């Protein structure tokens, strides 16, 4: 796919022969078996797979929250296990499924948290930077002093996205970004991610079940089935891939409906 | 000096100031203490005119610029564009975004003096509210027990037995250990005092009354309040945070009947039993220490004990323990049910629950001491 000399530089996420094994009630359950994935700079890759196919486990492995049983995972040229060392917020941003906002902090303090933890920058600069990020994700400054418990689901996701982006990390991971949002909010959120991806030159890896989101955003789709990535290509090539899961997922009734979108959004293809 | 360190240099030019930036203006780089210190100083020494009307800023030599760096620049410029700016399109777009979104921050709402005064009154209401909630909880418990007595077959017995195990059985080791040590310590201290008066034999009276009537029930209650009272609050509080309480309510299952009553019943049964257990291990410690320090044989101690300690003391201790148990369960449930769906409130509730239940135990113990001062002594 890429020249060997450039591979060290080009791969933002590089997974080689990953095995993930969980021990449940004395039995080993293999979730990933010889899984390979390669994400290049500037791509917007969607991970797709049935329930329990290990999408979230893979995301957690990329983040270094889960240690692989075997295999190598490197993110931005360093091993994933060392990703959460000091300064991680400037390397990778993660949007958790339910936002994971700190419930004891206000919106502004949540967004400013990674900057404040550097213990050096002056308070007014931190506040200004957090306010800019708050408005970049489409929220008004009047929400700055609200507490997370006073926010709607869509607002929580936006604040969480602003927090993930506060240090301008080159890599953004999203877990079900549009789950639990109404169609309007989901569309708006997709548009937001697309514009941020374009403006900030982010590399994005996301897990999603939502076909609309998938077609609207991804430049590439990686399908997880049978414990590894069975296909990793542009959306229109993935649809043509002969595999029962791909067929059911993309060409079922819901898939047909979402496919209409494919024609409307030339960006995705 | 490191190549990636952010730096700024200014030169006087015929028509103003030429300011050149270099290095990586990113949050992670900026926040290194020494770097930030140097940079701050160079920014502060810039001529005021260089920041605005007469400044020619050159950003082209920058390795990297992120939003924090752009914000720093924008604030340095006094939130307006400098006279001249040489920058790449990406840098310009970033500065543009920062410029567009830099607003005067909305002021955090500071309470006025009137509001602060009224907040004092709110405290009173809060106490009244706690009292009302607790009263409602007690009333509900009475109703639920009535319902249980009418149809004992349908009672939540599985919950009761589970709680009984968790509150009672798992607390046996720690209460035994603490009871034993208190018995030993008490016996040693007493023996020294009693020997002065040559009243060695009275160790049986002192230990018997103090441990059986007073110390063992209170000790057990305080341990259980810290151990199980907090876990009751945390359990119910987490159920609030995860909306499990709402789910129960929607299914028409009474929280009082399924959550509060089993815990209260389990506590009412377990506390007297744990008290007996604690009393026994404390007496064992006392007997051991009395034997070692004063030569009072265990056989004498055991034979003298029934004569010096009336049975009424035991009854009193058991009833006290039962009351303590019910109170700890009620306080725990009360704070658990009041938890709001956020983690901070959960922590506060658990702390308040333990502090309140221990205070309540000691207060009620004092009440018992006053009311029954003529019984058993």
PDB file of N, CA and C in Angstrom, chain B residues 38-102:
ATOM      1  N   UNK B  38      10.479  32.150  29.580  1.00  0.00           N
ATOM      2  CA  UNK B  38      11.235  32.960  28.608  1.00  0.00           C
ATOM      3  C   UNK B  38      10.303  33.673  27.642  1.00  0.00           C
ATOM      4  N   UNK B  39       9.341  32.907  27.126  1.00  0.00           N
ATOM      5  CA  UNK B  39       8.457  33.454  26.097  1.00  0.00           C
ATOM      6  C   UNK B  39       7.616  34.590  26.665  1.00  0.00           C
ATOM      7  N   UNK B  40       7.136  34.381  27.864  1.00  0.00           N
ATOM      8  CA  UNK B  40       6.318  35.389  28.526  1.00  0.00           C
ATOM      9  C   UNK B  40       7.103  36.700  28.655  1.00  0.00           C
ATOM     10  N   UNK B  41       8.404  36.535  29.019  1.00  0.00           N
ATOM     11  CA  UNK B  41       9.216  37.725  29.202  1.00  0.00           C
ATOM     12  C   UNK B  41       9.426  38.444  27.877  1.00  0.00           C
ATOM     13  N   UNK B  42       9.705  37.661  26.799  1.00  0.00           N
ATOM     14  CA  UNK B  42       9.921  38.345  25.516  1.00  0.00           C
ATOM     15  C   UNK B  42       8.641  39.008  25.034  1.00  0.00           C
ATOM     16  N   UNK B  43       7.489  38.390  25.322  1.00  0.00           N
ATOM     17  CA  UNK B  43       6.239  39.030  24.900  1.00  0.00           C
ATOM     18  C   UNK B  43       6.014  40.312  25.693  1.00  0.00           C
ATOM     19  N   UNK B  44       6.309  40.246  26.992  1.00  0.00           N
ATOM     20  CA  UNK B  44       6.066  41.422  27.834  1.00  0.00           C
ATOM     21  C   UNK B  44       6.975  42.587  27.473  1.00  0.00           C
ATOM     22  N   UNK B  45       8.187  42.281  26.922  1.00  0.00           N
ATOM     23  CA  UNK B  45       9.102  43.375  26.597  1.00  0.00           C
ATOM     24  C   UNK B  45       8.857  43.954  25.206  1.00  0.00           C
ATOM     25  N   UNK B  46       7.881  43.392  24.470  1.00  0.00           N
ATOM     26  CA  UNK B  46       7.551  43.955  23.155  1.00  0.00           C
ATOM     27  C   UNK B  46       7.051  45.385  23.321  1.00  0.00           C
ATOM     28  N   UNK B  47       7.458  46.258  22.366  1.00  0.00           N
ATOM     29  CA  UNK B  47       6.931  47.623  22.380  1.00  0.00           C
ATOM     30  C   UNK B  47       5.420  47.587  22.158  1.00  0.00           C
ATOM     31  N   UNK B  48       4.674  48.396  22.860  1.00  0.00           N
ATOM     32  CA  UNK B  48       3.216  48.387  22.648  1.00  0.00           C
ATOM     33  C   UNK B  48       2.848  48.624  21.184  1.00  0.00           C
ATOM     34  N   UNK B  49       3.627  49.495  20.497  1.00  0.00           N
ATOM     35  CA  UNK B  49       3.272  49.779  19.097  1.00  0.00           C
ATOM     36  C   UNK B  49       3.520  48.556  18.222  1.00  0.00           C
ATOM     37  N   UNK B  50       4.490  47.698  18.626  1.00  0.00           N
ATOM     38  CA  UNK B  50       4.775  46.512  17.824  1.00  0.00           C
ATOM     39  C   UNK B  50       3.614  45.529  17.862  1.00  0.00           C
ATOM     40  N   UNK B  51       2.846  45.573  18.918  1.00  0.00           N
ATOM     41  CA  UNK B  51       1.726  44.631  19.046  1.00  0.00           C
ATOM     42  C   UNK B  51       0.566  45.007  18.151  1.00  0.00           C
ATOM     43  N   UNK B  52       0.501  46.255  17.761  1.00  0.00           N
ATOM     44  CA  UNK B  52      -0.690  46.666  17.008  1.00  0.00           C
ATOM     45  C   UNK B  52      -0.342  47.467  15.788  1.00  0.00           C
ATOM     46  N   UNK B  53      -0.524  48.761  15.864  1.00  0.00           N
ATOM     47  CA  UNK B  53      -0.525  49.639  14.695  1.00  0.00           C
ATOM     48  C   UNK B  53       0.755  49.559  13.865  1.00  0.00           C
ATOM     49  N   UNK B  54       1.906  49.349  14.489  1.00  0.00           N
ATOM     50  CA  UNK B  54       3.152  49.437  13.722  1.00  0.00           C
ATOM     51  C   UNK B  54       3.850  48.078  13.591  1.00  0.00           C
ATOM     52  N   UNK B  55       3.153  46.988  13.911  1.00  0.00           N
ATOM     53  CA  UNK B  55       3.801  45.684  13.905  1.00  0.00           C
ATOM     54  C   UNK B  55       3.673  44.971  12.567  1.00  0.00           C
ATOM     55  N   UNK B  56       4.802  44.415  12.126  1.00  0.00           N
ATOM     56  CA  UNK B  56       4.761  43.532  10.955  1.00  0.00           C
ATOM     57  C   UNK B  56       5.117  42.143  11.441  1.00  0.00           C
ATOM     58  N   UNK B  57       4.155  41.248  11.471  1.00  0.00           N
ATOM     59  CA  UNK B  57       4.353  39.937  12.080  1.00  0.00           C
ATOM     60  C   UNK B  57       4.596  38.895  11.007  1.00  0.00           C
ATOM     61  N   UNK B  58       5.618  38.094  11.239  1.00  0.00           N
ATOM     62  CA  UNK B  58       5.967  37.059  10.274  1.00  0.00           C
ATOM     63  C   UNK B  58       5.848  35.695  10.948  1.00  0.00           C
ATOM     64  N   UNK B  59       4.889  34.906  10.494  1.00  0.00           N
ATOM     65  CA  UNK B  59       4.642  33.599  11.103  1.00  0.00           C
ATOM     66  C   UNK B  59       5.165  32.454  10.236  1.00  0.00           C
ATOM     67  N   UNK B  60       5.815  32.804   9.130  1.00  0.00           N
ATOM     68  CA  UNK B  60       6.107  31.748   8.154  1.00  0.00           C
ATOM     69  C   UNK B  60       7.163  30.766   8.642  1.00  0.00           C
ATOM     70  N   UNK B  61       7.978  31.194   9.607  1.00  0.00           N
ATOM     71  CA  UNK B  61       9.031  30.290  10.079  1.00  0.00           C
ATOM     72  C   UNK B  61       8.550  29.340  11.175  1.00  0.00           C
ATOM     73  N   UNK B  62       7.284  29.436  11.534  1.00  0.00           N
ATOM     74  CA  UNK B  62       6.766  28.572  12.598  1.00  0.00           C
ATOM     75  C   UNK B  62       6.733  27.114  12.155  1.00  0.00           C
ATOM     76  N   UNK B  63       7.155  26.212  13.055  1.00  0.00           N
ATOM     77  CA  UNK B  63       7.033  24.779  12.755  1.00  0.00           C
ATOM     78  C   UNK B  63       5.573  24.360  12.823  1.00  0.00           C
ATOM     79  N   UNK B  64       4.926  24.797  13.879  1.00  0.00           N
ATOM     80  CA  UNK B  64       3.542  24.373  14.095  1.00  0.00           C
ATOM     81  C   UNK B  64       2.827  25.424  14.916  1.00  0.00           C
ATOM     82  N   UNK B  65       1.561  25.575  14.650  1.00  0.00           N
ATOM     83  CA  UNK B  65       0.743  26.511  15.414  1.00  0.00           C
ATOM     84  C   UNK B  65      -0.548  25.782  15.750  1.00  0.00           C
ATOM     85  N   UNK B  66      -0.944  25.798  17.006  1.00  0.00           N
ATOM     86  CA  UNK B  66      -2.250  25.217  17.312  1.00  0.00           C
ATOM     87  C   UNK B  66      -3.145  26.300  17.903  1.00  0.00           C
ATOM     88  N   UNK B  67      -4.343  25.919  18.291  1.00  0.00           N
ATOM     89  CA  UNK B  67      -5.300  26.936  18.704  1.00  0.00           C
ATOM     90  C   UNK B  67      -4.872  27.671  19.967  1.00  0.00           C
ATOM     91  N   UNK B  68      -4.163  26.954  20.855  1.00  0.00           N
ATOM     92  CA  UNK B  68      -3.700  27.630  22.071  1.00  0.00           C
ATOM     93  C   UNK B  68      -2.662  28.690  21.708  1.00  0.00           C
ATOM     94  N   UNK B  69      -1.737  28.321  20.793  1.00  0.00           N
ATOM     95  CA  UNK B  69      -0.740  29.274  20.332  1.00  0.00           C
ATOM     96  C   UNK B  69      -1.390  30.455  19.632  1.00  0.00           C
ATOM     97  N   UNK B  70      -2.386  30.151  18.792  1.00  0.00           N
ATOM     98  CA  UNK B  70      -3.082  31.208  18.064  1.00  0.00           C
ATOM     99  C   UNK B  70      -3.795  32.141  19.037  1.00  0.00           C
ATOM    100  N   UNK B  71      -4.340  31.537  20.086  1.00  0.00           N
ATOM    101  CA  UNK B  71      -5.027  32.341  21.094  1.00  0.00           C
ATOM    102  C   UNK B  71      -4.046  33.274  21.799  1.00  0.00           C
ATOM    103  N   UNK B  72      -2.862  32.733  22.082  1.00  0.00           N
ATOM    104  CA  UNK B  72      -1.836  33.533  22.742  1.00  0.00           C
ATOM    105  C   UNK B  72      -1.465  34.731  21.864  1.00  0.00           C
ATOM    106  N   UNK B  73      -1.301  34.470  20.546  1.00  0.00           N
ATOM    107  CA  UNK B  73      -0.982  35.552  19.608  1.00  0.00           C
ATOM    108  C   UNK B  73      -2.091  36.593  19.595  1.00  0.00           C
ATOM    109  N   UNK B  74      -3.311  36.092  19.470  1.00  0.00           N
ATOM    110  CA  UNK B  74      -4.464  36.996  19.358  1.00  0.00           C
ATOM    111  C   UNK B  74      -4.590  37.879  20.596  1.00  0.00           C
ATOM    112  N   UNK B  75      -4.353  37.260  21.764  1.00  0.00           N
ATOM    113  CA  UNK B  75      -4.415  38.046  23.002  1.00  0.00           C
ATOM    114  C   UNK B  75      -3.255  39.036  23.071  1.00  0.00           C
ATOM    115  N   UNK B  76      -2.067  38.617  22.542  1.00  0.00           N
ATOM    116  CA  UNK B  76      -0.922  39.530  22.524  1.00  0.00           C
ATOM    117  C   UNK B  76      -1.219  40.744  21.652  1.00  0.00           C
ATOM    118  N   UNK B  77      -1.928  40.509  20.557  1.00  0.00           N
ATOM    119  CA  UNK B  77      -2.278  41.605  19.647  1.00  0.00           C
ATOM    120  C   UNK B  77      -3.380  42.500  20.219  1.00  0.00           C
ATOM    121  N   UNK B  78      -3.850  42.191  21.399  1.00  0.00           N
ATOM    122  CA  UNK B  78      -4.941  42.978  21.964  1.00  0.00           C
ATOM    123  C   UNK B  78      -6.250  42.697  21.251  1.00  0.00           C
ATOM    124  N   UNK B  79      -6.407  41.477  20.774  1.00  0.00           N
ATOM    125  CA  UNK B  79      -7.646  41.025  20.130  1.00  0.00           C
ATOM    126  C   UNK B  79      -7.999  41.838  18.888  1.00  0.00           C
ATOM    127  N   UNK B  80      -6.973  42.229  18.126  1.00  0.00           N
ATOM    128  CA  UNK B  80      -7.239  42.824  16.806  1.00  0.00           C
ATOM    129  C   UNK B  80      -6.081  42.466  15.894  1.00  0.00           C
ATOM    130  N   UNK B  81      -6.323  42.576  14.576  1.00  0.00           N
ATOM    131  CA  UNK B  81      -5.288  42.168  13.641  1.00  0.00           C
ATOM    132  C   UNK B  81      -4.148  43.180  13.665  1.00  0.00           C
ATOM    133  N   UNK B  82      -2.889  42.714  13.557  1.00  0.00           N
ATOM    134  CA  UNK B  82      -1.766  43.656  13.510  1.00  0.00           C
ATOM    135  C   UNK B  82      -1.731  44.350  12.149  1.00  0.00           C
ATOM    136  N   UNK B  83      -0.845  45.376  12.052  1.00  0.00           N
ATOM    137  CA  UNK B  83      -0.787  46.159  10.818  1.00  0.00           C
ATOM    138  C   UNK B  83      -0.512  45.261   9.617  1.00  0.00           C
ATOM    139  N   UNK B  84       0.405  44.328   9.793  1.00  0.00           N
ATOM    140  CA  UNK B  84       0.758  43.474   8.669  1.00  0.00           C
ATOM    141  C   UNK B  84       0.996  42.064   9.186  1.00  0.00           C
ATOM    142  N   UNK B  85       0.568  41.078   8.439  1.00  0.00           N
ATOM    143  CA  UNK B  85       0.703  39.700   8.899  1.00  0.00           C
ATOM    144  C   UNK B  85       1.102  38.820   7.730  1.00  0.00           C
ATOM    145  N   UNK B  86       2.230  38.148   7.900  1.00  0.00           N
ATOM    146  CA  UNK B  86       2.643  37.203   6.868  1.00  0.00           C
ATOM    147  C   UNK B  86       2.489  35.808   7.445  1.00  0.00           C
ATOM    148  N   UNK B  87       1.568  35.041   6.874  1.00  0.00           N
ATOM    149  CA  UNK B  87       1.288  33.719   7.422  1.00  0.00           C
ATOM    150  C   UNK B  87       0.782  32.819   6.306  1.00  0.00           C
ATOM    151  N   UNK B  88       0.920  31.516   6.538  1.00  0.00           N
ATOM    152  CA  UNK B  88       0.406  30.564   5.550  1.00  0.00           C
ATOM    153  C   UNK B  88      -1.123  30.565   5.631  1.00  0.00           C
ATOM    154  N   UNK B  89      -1.799  30.090   4.568  1.00  0.00           N
ATOM    155  CA  UNK B  89      -3.268  30.083   4.598  1.00  0.00           C
ATOM    156  C   UNK B  89      -3.819  29.307   5.795  1.00  0.00           C
ATOM    157  N   UNK B  90      -3.168  28.180   6.151  1.00  0.00           N
ATOM    158  CA  UNK B  90      -3.671  27.377   7.275  1.00  0.00           C
ATOM    159  C   UNK B  90      -3.559  28.157   8.579  1.00  0.00           C
ATOM    160  N   UNK B  91      -2.420  28.843   8.756  1.00  0.00           N
ATOM    161  CA  UNK B  91      -2.243  29.637   9.976  1.00  0.00           C
ATOM    162  C   UNK B  91      -3.265  30.768  10.023  1.00  0.00           C
ATOM    163  N   UNK B  92      -3.484  31.377   8.853  1.00  0.00           N
ATOM    164  CA  UNK B  92      -4.435  32.479   8.795  1.00  0.00           C
ATOM    165  C   UNK B  92      -5.848  31.980   9.138  1.00  0.00           C
ATOM    166  N   UNK B  93      -6.173  30.774   8.626  1.00  0.00           N
ATOM    167  CA  UNK B  93      -7.504  30.215   8.897  1.00  0.00           C
ATOM    168  C   UNK B  93      -7.676  29.955  10.390  1.00  0.00           C
ATOM    169  N   UNK B  94      -6.608  29.469  11.004  1.00  0.00           N
ATOM    170  CA  UNK B  94      -6.683  29.168  12.433  1.00  0.00           C
ATOM    171  C   UNK B  94      -6.859  30.456  13.244  1.00  0.00           C
ATOM    172  N   UNK B  95      -6.058  31.479  12.890  1.00  0.00           N
ATOM    173  CA  UNK B  95      -6.183  32.767  13.588  1.00  0.00           C
ATOM    174  C   UNK B  95      -7.556  33.365  13.373  1.00  0.00           C
ATOM    175  N   UNK B  96      -8.059  33.161  12.160  1.00  0.00           N
ATOM    176  CA  UNK B  96      -9.380  33.666  11.808  1.00  0.00           C
ATOM    177  C   UNK B  96     -10.448  33.051  12.717  1.00  0.00           C
ATOM    178  N   UNK B  97     -10.306  31.722  12.904  1.00  0.00           N
ATOM    179  CA  UNK B  97     -11.267  31.008  13.738  1.00  0.00           C
ATOM    180  C   UNK B  97     -11.187  31.509  15.180  1.00  0.00           C
ATOM    181  N   UNK B  98      -9.952  31.667  15.661  1.00  0.00           N
ATOM    182  CA  UNK B  98      -9.774  32.144  17.029  1.00  0.00           C
ATOM    183  C   UNK B  98     -10.363  33.548  17.152  1.00  0.00           C
ATOM    184  N   UNK B  99     -10.111  34.402  16.111  1.00  0.00           N
ATOM    185  CA  UNK B  99     -10.623  35.771  16.154  1.00  0.00           C
ATOM    186  C   UNK B  99     -12.143  35.772  16.193  1.00  0.00           C
ATOM    187  N   UNK B 100     -12.728  34.898  15.398  1.00  0.00           N
ATOM    188  CA  UNK B 100     -14.181  34.866  15.295  1.00  0.00           C
ATOM    189  C   UNK B 100     -14.815  34.427  16.613  1.00  0.00           C
ATOM    190  N   UNK B 101     -14.161  33.480  17.283  1.00  0.00           N
ATOM    191  CA  UNK B 101     -14.784  32.884  18.467  1.00  0.00           C
ATOM    192  C   UNK B 101     -14.300  33.489  19.773  1.00  0.00           C
ATOM    193  N   UNK B 102     -13.339  34.426  19.718  1.00  0.00           N
ATOM    194  CA  UNK B 102     -12.887  35.032  20.967  1.00  0.00           C
ATOM    195  C   UNK B 102     -13.939  36.029  21.424  1.00  0.00           C
TER     196      UNK B 102
END
